[in-house]
Amino acid sequence: MRHLWAAPAPRRPINCCAIGPRTTYTRMDVQLLLLCVSCLLGACVGNTATLHQANKNGQCLYTFTVPGPVEGSCPQAAGEPEIEAIKNRLSLVEALLSRVLQGTPTASQVSLEREMARLQEENRHLKANQCHHRAGSTDDTRFWDLRGSSFMELKSEVTEVPASQMQTPPASPLDSGCGDLVWIGEPVSHRKADGIAGKYGVWMRDPQPMPPYTAETVWRADTVGSDVRQFFCYENGEQFARGFPSRVLVLPEAMESTGAVVYGGSLYYQRRKSRTLIRYDLNSESIAARRELPHAGFHGQYPYSWGGYTDIDLAVDESGLWAIYSTSKARGAIVLSQLDPASLEVRRTLQTNIRKQAVANAFLVCGTLYTLASYGTANSTINYGFSTVEAVGRPLHIPFQNRFGYTSTVDYNPAERRLFAWDNYHMVTYEVRLSPSRGQ
């Protein structure tokens, strides 16, 4: 260290013995010199230079302490924390640069790579252990066949499918029993009628076909006109979609409106302008039975809300053949009669409190009558259910779509578990779902 001693007296020269040769200075000179040195030391060396002032035997003593040439080049203890902090920062920077240059993965990258490796290993394991179809196997693999009916059923919930791919869906094990209707899918269009005669009509398949016809045979009648006698037969859905029937049956007596059904190899329909029901054998092409439906209104007395002389509507479900109609005694409320399929005799009759002209259509599923609220509203509902077993009814709210704005026919096919409907020239189907039966 260097020390500077100065002992000035007022207005006397002072002796500065530590700076150069012997020189004489005034008190003002010393003060200016001290000020400059203090500024210089403060700017250059900061806290490493010190200045002390003292009185020694009547003289002013000033002491400066600054780093020497050797000490100034060495790190001081007071600066070690700052140097260590800089070293730590440099270490972090070096580590980051090393990761960028060498591609060292971060923790999230390592986690993603591990997950990818695990999934790849699982994929290899699944491929190595997948089940291959064996010849002669009895396992039902139709669910995985994209050309099968199960796939078509799934597809029909989101889009319309070509009528050429219309197939009879197999009954699901979960739906083998009879329960309540809980869901109706979106309509699937299979064909559009040509001309005004196809504004409304009826089309169906036989749930219990008789040879030479099959479950794939499609039947159709355009019911616009005063003398409806033609009944068209198509071998399958593909022929039906093309519009060329394999046969055209000419009925001996004209049909009234859209209430006809095909069941057990026979066509059942209402004779025009009467309450007479006719059973027409499709194989022999002749009338097998006829009978009046007691007290039934006809030809516009108690139609559905859309009109069309829909006074008598025949229906089929798991329990058999039914007639939906009304009488003067019932004052327009729906009356249900179960019919003998062979003779058309009434087996039993139930009366509901549902006004027939207040609903757009009706059908039976598993012994329960269901009514459609509107024939034209795009998003309508199945608004009522009446159990023929318990003879009680209840309000419902099951969504039903009238996609084309004029639904004139809704019939249920118990073999396919589907609704067949006629909506403003369009022949459509609806998938349905039932709750588990009460016995399950």
PDB file of C-alpha atoms in Angstrom, residues 3 18 29 49 93 104 169 179 275 292 353 396 423 439:
ATOM      1  CA  HIS A   3       0.439   6.224   2.137  1.00  0.00           C
ATOM      2  CA  ALA A  18       4.973  10.688  -0.323  1.00  0.00           C
ATOM      3  CA  ASP A  29      -3.903  23.192  -3.164  1.00  0.00           C
ATOM      4  CA  ALA A  49      -9.677   2.882  -1.987  1.00  0.00           C
ATOM      5  CA  VAL A  93     -25.344 -20.189 -20.494  1.00  0.00           C
ATOM      6  CA  THR A 104     -29.826 -32.574 -25.681  1.00  0.00           C
ATOM      7  CA  PRO A 169     -80.384 -55.891 -40.133  1.00  0.00           C
ATOM      8  CA  GLY A 179     -89.378 -53.284 -24.375  1.00  0.00           C
ATOM      9  CA  ARG A 275    -115.246 -50.228 -43.422  1.00  0.00           C
ATOM     10  CA  GLU A 292    -116.380 -55.412 -41.834  1.00  0.00           C
ATOM     11  CA  ASN A 353    -108.360 -41.271 -24.762  1.00  0.00           C
ATOM     12  CA  LEU A 396     -93.825 -39.204 -24.327  1.00  0.00           C
ATOM     13  CA  ASP A 423     -92.541 -38.669 -46.564  1.00  0.00           C
ATOM     14  CA  GLY A 439     -88.801 -59.910 -18.061  1.00  0.00           C
TER      15      GLY A 439
END
